[in-house]
PDB file of C-alpha atoms in Angstrom:
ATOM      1  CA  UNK J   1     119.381  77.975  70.799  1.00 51.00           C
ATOM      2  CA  UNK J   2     122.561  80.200  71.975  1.00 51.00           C
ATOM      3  CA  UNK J   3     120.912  81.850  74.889  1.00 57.00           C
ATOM      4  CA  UNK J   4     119.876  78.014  75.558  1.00 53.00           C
ATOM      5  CA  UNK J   5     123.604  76.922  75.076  1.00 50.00           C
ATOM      6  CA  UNK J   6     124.997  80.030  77.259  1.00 53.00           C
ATOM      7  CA  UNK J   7     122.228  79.460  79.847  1.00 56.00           C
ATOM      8  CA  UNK J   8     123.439  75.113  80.424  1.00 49.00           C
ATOM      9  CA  UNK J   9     127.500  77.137  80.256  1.00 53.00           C
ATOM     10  CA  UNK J  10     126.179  79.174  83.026  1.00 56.00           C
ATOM     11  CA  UNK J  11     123.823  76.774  84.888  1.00 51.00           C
ATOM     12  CA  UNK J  12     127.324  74.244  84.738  1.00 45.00           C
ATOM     13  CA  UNK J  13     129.279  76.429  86.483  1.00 44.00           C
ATOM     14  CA  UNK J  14     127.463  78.767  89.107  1.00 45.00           C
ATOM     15  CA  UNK J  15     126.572  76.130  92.364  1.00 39.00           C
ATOM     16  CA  UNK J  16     124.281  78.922  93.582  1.00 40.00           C
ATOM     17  CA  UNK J  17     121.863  79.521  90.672  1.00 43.00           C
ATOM     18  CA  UNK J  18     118.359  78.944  91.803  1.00 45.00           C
ATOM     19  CA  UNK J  19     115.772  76.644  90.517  1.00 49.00           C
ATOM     20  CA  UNK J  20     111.917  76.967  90.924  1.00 55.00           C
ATOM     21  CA  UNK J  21     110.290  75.767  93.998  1.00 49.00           C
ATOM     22  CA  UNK J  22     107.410  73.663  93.667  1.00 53.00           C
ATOM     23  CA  UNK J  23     105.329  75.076  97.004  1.00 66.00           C
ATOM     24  CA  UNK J  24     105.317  78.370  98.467  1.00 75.00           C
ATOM     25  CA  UNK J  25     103.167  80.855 100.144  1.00 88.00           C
ATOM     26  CA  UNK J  26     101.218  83.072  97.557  1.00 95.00           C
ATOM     27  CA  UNK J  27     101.925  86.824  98.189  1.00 97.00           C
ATOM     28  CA  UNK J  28     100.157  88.685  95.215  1.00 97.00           C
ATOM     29  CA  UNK J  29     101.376  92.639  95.340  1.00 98.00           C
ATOM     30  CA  UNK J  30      99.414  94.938  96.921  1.00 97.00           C
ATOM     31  CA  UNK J  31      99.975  98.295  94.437  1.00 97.00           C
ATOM     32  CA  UNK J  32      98.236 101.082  96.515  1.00 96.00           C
ATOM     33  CA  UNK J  33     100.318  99.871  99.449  1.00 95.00           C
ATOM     34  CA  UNK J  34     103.986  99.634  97.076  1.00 95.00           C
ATOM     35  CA  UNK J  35     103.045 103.362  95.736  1.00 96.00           C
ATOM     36  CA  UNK J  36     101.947 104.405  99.169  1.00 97.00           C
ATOM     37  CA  UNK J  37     105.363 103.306 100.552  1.00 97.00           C
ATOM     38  CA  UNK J  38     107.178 104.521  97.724  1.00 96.00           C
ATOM     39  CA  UNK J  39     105.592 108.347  98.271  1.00 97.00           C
ATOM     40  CA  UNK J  40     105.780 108.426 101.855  1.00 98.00           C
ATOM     41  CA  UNK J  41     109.048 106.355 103.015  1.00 98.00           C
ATOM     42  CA  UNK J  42     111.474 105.867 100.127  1.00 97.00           C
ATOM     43  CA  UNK J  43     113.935 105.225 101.895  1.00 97.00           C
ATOM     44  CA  UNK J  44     113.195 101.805 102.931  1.00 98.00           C
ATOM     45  CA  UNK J  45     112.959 100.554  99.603  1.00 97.00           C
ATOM     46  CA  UNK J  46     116.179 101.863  98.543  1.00 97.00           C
ATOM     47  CA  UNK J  47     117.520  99.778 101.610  1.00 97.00           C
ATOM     48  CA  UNK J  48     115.612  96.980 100.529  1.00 98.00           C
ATOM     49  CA  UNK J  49     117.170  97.574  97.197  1.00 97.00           C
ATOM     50  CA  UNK J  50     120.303  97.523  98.245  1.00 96.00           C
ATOM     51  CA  UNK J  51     120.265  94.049 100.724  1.00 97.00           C
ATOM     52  CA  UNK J  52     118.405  92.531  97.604  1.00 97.00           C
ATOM     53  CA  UNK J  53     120.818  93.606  94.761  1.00 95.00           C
ATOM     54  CA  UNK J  54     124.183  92.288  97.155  1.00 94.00           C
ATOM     55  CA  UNK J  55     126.739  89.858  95.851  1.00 90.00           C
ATOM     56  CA  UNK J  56     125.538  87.682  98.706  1.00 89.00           C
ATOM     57  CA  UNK J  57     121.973  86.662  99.390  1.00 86.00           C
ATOM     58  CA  UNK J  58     120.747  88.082 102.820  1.00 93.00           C
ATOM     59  CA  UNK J  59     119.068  85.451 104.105  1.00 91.00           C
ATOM     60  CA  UNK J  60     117.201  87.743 107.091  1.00 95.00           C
ATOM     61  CA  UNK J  61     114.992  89.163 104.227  1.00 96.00           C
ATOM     62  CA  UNK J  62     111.223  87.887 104.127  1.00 96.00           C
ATOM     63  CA  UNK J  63     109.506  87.531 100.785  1.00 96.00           C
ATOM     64  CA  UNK J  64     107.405  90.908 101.985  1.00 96.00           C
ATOM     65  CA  UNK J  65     110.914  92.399 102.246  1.00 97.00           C
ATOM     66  CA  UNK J  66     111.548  90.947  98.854  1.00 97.00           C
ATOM     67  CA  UNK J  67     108.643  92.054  97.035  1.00 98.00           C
ATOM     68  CA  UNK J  68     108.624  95.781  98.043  1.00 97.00           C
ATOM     69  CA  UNK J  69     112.306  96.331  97.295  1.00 97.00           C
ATOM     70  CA  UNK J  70     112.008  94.826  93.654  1.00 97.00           C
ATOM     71  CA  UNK J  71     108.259  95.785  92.720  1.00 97.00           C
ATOM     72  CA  UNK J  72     108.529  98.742  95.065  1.00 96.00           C
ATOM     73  CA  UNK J  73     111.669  99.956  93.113  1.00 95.00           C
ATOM     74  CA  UNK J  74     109.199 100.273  89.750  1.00 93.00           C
ATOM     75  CA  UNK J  75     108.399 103.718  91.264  1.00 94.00           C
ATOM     76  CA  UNK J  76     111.719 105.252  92.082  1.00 93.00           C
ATOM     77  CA  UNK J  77     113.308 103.675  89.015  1.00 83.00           C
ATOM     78  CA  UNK J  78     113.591 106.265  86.005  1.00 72.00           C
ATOM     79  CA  UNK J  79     111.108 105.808  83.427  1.00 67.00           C
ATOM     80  CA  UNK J  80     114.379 106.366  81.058  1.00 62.00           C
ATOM     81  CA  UNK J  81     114.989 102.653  82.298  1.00 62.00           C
ATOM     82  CA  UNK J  82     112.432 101.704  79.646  1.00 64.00           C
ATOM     83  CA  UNK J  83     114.394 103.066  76.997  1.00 68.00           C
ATOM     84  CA  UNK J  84     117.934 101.933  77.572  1.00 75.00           C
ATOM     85  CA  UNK J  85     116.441  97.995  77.788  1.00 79.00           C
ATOM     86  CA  UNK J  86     115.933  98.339  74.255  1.00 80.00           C
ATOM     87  CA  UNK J  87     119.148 100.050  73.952  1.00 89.00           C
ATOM     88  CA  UNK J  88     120.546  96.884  75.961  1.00 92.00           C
ATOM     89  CA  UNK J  89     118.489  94.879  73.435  1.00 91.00           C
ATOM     90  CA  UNK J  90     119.996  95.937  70.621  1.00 92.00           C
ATOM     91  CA  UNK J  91     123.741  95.436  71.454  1.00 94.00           C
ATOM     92  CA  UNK J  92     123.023  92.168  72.479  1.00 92.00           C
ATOM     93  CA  UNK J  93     120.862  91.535  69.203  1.00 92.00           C
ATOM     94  CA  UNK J  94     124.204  92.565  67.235  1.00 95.00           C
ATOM     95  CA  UNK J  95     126.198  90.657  69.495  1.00 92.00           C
ATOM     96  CA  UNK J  96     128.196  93.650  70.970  1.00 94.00           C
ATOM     97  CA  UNK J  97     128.850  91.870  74.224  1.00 94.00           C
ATOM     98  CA  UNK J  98     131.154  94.416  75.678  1.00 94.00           C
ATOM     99  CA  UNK J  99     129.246  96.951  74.970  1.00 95.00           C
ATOM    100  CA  UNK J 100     126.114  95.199  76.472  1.00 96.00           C
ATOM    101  CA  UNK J 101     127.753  94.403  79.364  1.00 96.00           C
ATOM    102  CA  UNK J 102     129.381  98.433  79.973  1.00 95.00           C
ATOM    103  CA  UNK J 103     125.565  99.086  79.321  1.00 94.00           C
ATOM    104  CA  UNK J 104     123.990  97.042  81.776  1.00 95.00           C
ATOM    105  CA  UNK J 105     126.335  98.004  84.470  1.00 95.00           C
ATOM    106  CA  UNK J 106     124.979 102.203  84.129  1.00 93.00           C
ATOM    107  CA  UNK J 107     121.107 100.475  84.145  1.00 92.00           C
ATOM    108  CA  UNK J 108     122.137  98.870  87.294  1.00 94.00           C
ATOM    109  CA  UNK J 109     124.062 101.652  88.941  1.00 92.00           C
ATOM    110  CA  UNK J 110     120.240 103.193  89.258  1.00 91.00           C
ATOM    111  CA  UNK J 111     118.338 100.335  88.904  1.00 93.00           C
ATOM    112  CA  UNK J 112     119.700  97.657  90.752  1.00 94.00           C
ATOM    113  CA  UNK J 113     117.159  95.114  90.305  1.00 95.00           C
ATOM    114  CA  UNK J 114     117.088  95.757  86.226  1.00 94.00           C
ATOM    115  CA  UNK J 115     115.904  92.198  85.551  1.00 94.00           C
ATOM    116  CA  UNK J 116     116.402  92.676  82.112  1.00 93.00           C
ATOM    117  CA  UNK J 117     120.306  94.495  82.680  1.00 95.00           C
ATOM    118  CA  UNK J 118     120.881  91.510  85.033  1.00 95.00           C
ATOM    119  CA  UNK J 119     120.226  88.695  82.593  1.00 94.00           C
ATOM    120  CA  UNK J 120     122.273  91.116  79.684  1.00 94.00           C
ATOM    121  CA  UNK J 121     125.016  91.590  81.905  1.00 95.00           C
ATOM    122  CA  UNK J 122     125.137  88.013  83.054  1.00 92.00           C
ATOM    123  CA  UNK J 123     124.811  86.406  79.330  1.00 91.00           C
ATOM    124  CA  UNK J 124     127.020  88.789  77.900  1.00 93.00           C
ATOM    125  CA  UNK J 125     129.905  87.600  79.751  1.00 92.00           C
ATOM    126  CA  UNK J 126     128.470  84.198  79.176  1.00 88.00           C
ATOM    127  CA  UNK J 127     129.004  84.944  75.569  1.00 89.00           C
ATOM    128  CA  UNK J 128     132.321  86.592  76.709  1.00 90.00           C
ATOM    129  CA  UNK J 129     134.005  83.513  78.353  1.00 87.00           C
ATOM    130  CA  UNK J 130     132.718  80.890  75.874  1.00 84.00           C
ATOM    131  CA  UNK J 131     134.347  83.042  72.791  1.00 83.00           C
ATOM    132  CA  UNK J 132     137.840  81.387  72.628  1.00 72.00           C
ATOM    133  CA  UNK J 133     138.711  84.097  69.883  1.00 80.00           C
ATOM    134  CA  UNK J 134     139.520  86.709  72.119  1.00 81.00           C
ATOM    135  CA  UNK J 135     140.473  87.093  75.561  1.00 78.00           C
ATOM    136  CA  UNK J 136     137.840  89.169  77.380  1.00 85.00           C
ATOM    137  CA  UNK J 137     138.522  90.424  80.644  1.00 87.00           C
ATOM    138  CA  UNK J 138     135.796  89.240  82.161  1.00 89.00           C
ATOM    139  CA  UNK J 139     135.416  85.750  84.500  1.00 87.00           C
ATOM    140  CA  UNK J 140     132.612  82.820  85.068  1.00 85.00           C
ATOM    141  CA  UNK J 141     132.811  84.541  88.651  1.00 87.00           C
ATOM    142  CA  UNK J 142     131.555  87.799  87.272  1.00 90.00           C
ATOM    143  CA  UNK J 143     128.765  86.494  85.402  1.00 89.00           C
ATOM    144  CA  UNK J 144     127.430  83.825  88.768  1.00 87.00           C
ATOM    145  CA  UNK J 145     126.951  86.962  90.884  1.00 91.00           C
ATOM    146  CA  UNK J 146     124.852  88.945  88.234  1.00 93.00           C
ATOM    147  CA  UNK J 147     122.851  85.031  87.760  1.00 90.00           C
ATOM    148  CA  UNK J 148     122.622  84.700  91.117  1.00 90.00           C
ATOM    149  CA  UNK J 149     120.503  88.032  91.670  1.00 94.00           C
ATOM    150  CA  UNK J 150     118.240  87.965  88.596  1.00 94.00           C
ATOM    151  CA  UNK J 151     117.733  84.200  90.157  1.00 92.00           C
ATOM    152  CA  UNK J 152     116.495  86.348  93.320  1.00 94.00           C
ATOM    153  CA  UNK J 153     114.021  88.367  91.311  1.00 96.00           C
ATOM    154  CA  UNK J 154     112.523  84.948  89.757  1.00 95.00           C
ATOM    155  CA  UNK J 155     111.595  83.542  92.846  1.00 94.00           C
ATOM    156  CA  UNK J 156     110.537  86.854  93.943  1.00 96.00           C
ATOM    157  CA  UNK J 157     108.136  87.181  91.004  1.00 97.00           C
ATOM    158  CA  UNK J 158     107.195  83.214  91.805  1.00 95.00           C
ATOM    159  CA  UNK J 159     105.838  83.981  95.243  1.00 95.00           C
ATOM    160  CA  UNK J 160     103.876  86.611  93.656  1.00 97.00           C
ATOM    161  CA  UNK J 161     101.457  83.843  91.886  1.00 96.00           C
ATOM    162  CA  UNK J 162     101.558  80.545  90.665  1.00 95.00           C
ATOM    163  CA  UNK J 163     100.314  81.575  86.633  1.00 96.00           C
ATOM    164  CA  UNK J 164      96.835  80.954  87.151  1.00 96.00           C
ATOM    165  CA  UNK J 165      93.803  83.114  86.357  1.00 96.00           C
ATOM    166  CA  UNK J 166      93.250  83.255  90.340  1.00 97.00           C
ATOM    167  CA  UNK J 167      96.670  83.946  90.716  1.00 97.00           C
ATOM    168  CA  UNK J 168      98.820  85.573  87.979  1.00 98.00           C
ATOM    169  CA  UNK J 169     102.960  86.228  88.214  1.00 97.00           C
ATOM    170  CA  UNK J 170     103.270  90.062  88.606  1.00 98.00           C
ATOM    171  CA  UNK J 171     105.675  92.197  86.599  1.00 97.00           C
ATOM    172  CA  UNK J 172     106.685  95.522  86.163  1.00 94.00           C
ATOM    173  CA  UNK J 173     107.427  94.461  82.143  1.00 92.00           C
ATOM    174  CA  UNK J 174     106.693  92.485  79.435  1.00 92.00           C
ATOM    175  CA  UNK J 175     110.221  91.411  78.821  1.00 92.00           C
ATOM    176  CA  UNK J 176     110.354  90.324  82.494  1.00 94.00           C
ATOM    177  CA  UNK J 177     107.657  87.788  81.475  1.00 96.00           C
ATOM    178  CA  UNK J 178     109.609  86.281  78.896  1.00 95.00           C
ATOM    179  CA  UNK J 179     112.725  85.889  81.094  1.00 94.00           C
ATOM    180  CA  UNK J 180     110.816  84.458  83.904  1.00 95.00           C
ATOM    181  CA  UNK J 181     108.932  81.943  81.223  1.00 95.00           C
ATOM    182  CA  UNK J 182     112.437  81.002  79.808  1.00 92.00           C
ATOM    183  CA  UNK J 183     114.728  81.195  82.511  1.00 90.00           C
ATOM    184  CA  UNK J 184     112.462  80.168  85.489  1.00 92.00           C
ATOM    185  CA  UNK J 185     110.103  77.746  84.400  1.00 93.00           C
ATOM    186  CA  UNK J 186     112.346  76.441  81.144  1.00 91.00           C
ATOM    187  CA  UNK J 187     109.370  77.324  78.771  1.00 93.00           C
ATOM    188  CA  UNK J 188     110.569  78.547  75.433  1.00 92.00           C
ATOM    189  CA  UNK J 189     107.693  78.037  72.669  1.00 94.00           C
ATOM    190  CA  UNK J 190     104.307  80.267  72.941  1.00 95.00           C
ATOM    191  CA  UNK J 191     101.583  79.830  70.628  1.00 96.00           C
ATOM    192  CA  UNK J 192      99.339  82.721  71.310  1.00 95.00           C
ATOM    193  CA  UNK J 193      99.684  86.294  73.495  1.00 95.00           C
ATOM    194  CA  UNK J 194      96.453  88.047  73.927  1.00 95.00           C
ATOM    195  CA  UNK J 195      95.754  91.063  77.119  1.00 94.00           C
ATOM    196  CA  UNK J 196      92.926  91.420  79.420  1.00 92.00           C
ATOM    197  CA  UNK J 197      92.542  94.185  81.327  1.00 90.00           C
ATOM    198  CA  UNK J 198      95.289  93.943  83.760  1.00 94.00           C
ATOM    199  CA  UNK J 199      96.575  90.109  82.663  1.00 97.00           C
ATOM    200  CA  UNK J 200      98.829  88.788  79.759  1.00 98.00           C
ATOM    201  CA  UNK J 201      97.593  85.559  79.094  1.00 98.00           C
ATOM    202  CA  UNK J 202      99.916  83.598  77.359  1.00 98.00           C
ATOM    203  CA  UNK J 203      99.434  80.232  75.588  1.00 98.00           C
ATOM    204  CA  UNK J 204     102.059  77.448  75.487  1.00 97.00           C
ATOM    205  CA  UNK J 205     102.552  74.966  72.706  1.00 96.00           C
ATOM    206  CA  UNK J 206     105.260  73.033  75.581  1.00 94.00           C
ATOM    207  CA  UNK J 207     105.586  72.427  78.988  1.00 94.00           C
ATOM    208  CA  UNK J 208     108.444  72.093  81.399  1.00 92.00           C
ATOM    209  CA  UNK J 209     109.102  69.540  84.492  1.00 90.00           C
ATOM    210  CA  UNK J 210     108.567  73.344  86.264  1.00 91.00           C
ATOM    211  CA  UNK J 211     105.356  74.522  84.559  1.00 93.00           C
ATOM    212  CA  UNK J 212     102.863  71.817  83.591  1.00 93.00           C
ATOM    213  CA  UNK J 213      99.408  74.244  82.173  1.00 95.00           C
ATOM    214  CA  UNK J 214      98.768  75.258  79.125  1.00 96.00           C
ATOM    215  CA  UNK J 215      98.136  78.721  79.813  1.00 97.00           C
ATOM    216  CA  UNK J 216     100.405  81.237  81.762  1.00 98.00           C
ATOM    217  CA  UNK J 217      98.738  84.380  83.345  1.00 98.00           C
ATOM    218  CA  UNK J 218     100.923  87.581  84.221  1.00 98.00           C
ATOM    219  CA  UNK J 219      99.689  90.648  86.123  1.00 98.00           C
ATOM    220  CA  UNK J 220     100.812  94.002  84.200  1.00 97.00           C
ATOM    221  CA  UNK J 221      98.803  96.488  86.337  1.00 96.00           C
ATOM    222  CA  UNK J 222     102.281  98.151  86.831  1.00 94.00           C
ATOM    223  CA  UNK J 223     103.299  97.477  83.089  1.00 93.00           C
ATOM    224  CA  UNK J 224     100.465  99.659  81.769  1.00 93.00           C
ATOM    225  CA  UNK J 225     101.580 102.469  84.143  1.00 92.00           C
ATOM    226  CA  UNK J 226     104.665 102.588  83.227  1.00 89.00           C
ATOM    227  CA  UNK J 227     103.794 102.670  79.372  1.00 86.00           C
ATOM    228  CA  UNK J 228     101.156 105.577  80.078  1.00 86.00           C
ATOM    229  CA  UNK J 229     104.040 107.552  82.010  1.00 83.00           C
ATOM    230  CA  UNK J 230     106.399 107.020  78.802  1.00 77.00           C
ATOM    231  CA  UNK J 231     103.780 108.153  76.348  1.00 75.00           C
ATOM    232  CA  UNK J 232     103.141 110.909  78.459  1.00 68.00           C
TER     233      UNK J 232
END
């Protein structure tokens, strides 16, 4: 209820923020291609990277562009950035906004398109600015342009499927489900989480005026890599 209450502060004041588009072209992500890319010319998704992850939208990028710099970036990303989102989770559990937001702000100095240091950094100012106790120094403005980029990676992740068995949302982590879910498509109450071999299949007890099934699939070929590689 006080992510939902620092989500309408947030949604009230940032213009820009982004909300779901009913029709687009379906672009699911083609992994050998992201990893061949990744090996062989990193460089371009570091540029990508860096046009995606700017204060200001670039409007010249296509959704291909789009989906190689933020899925592409799972494979030059440290795999330390697994760790230090539950690090993030924890100061924001016990409400350490400044902290959280100092925090976030490393994550994104070498991951860019964190989703999950994105939507820390943005709520923790939210959080920040609605606290009339104390006088952060920290503005609204601050927290629209880290909104208005984890907005970008939502509709990035939307062109990617549309949550059906045929055509799951791909992700690169389990939390990013959850923020899509709640964020994205205003879906807040699961009854049931169960794994296939390369889908999260996630069953709703609501839907939204965005999402109208019953079921939401997600993609996690990338997800189980990543977990192997930490174990490892």
């Amino acid at each position: 209820m006080k992510q939902k209450i620092v989500l309408f502060l947030l949604l009230l004041l940032l213009p820009q923020a982004v909300l779901p588009q009913e029709k687009r072209e379906i672009i699911p992500v083609d992994w050998k291609e992201m990893k061949k890319v990744a090996i062989q010319d990193p460089q371009r998704i570091r540029d990508l990277v860096s046009r995606l992850s700017a204060d200001k939208l670039d409007a010249t990028m296509s959704w291909q562009d789009r989906i190689l710099a933020y899925f592409g970036q799972s494979y030059l990303a440290p795999i330390s950035d697994v760790k230090e989102g539950l690090d993030l989770d924890k100061l924001m559990n016990e409400k350490k906004y400044e902290e959280c937001l100092s925090a976030s702000k490393e994550v994104l100095k070498k991951n860019p398109v964190s989703l999950k240091a994105l939507h820390h950094a943005a709520f923790s100012i939210g959080y920040m600015v609605k606290d009339s106790t104390r006088h952060y120094d920290v503005t609204i403005e601050e927290g629209q342009v880290y909104y208005n980029r984890m907005n970008r990676i939502f509709n990035t992740i939307a062109t990617t499927g549309d949550g059906s068995q045929e055509h799951p949302f791909y992700v690169t982590a389990v939390s990013d489900e959850y923020l899509f879910m709640r964020y994205y498509l205003d879906l807040w109450e699961i009854s049931k989480q169960y794994a296939t071999t390369n889908c999260d299949i996630i069953e709703l007890k609501e839907t939204s005026k965005y999402y109208s099934q019953k079921m939401i699939y997600f993609e996690i070929t990338r997800v189980l890599e990543l977990e192997r590689s930490l174990f490892e």
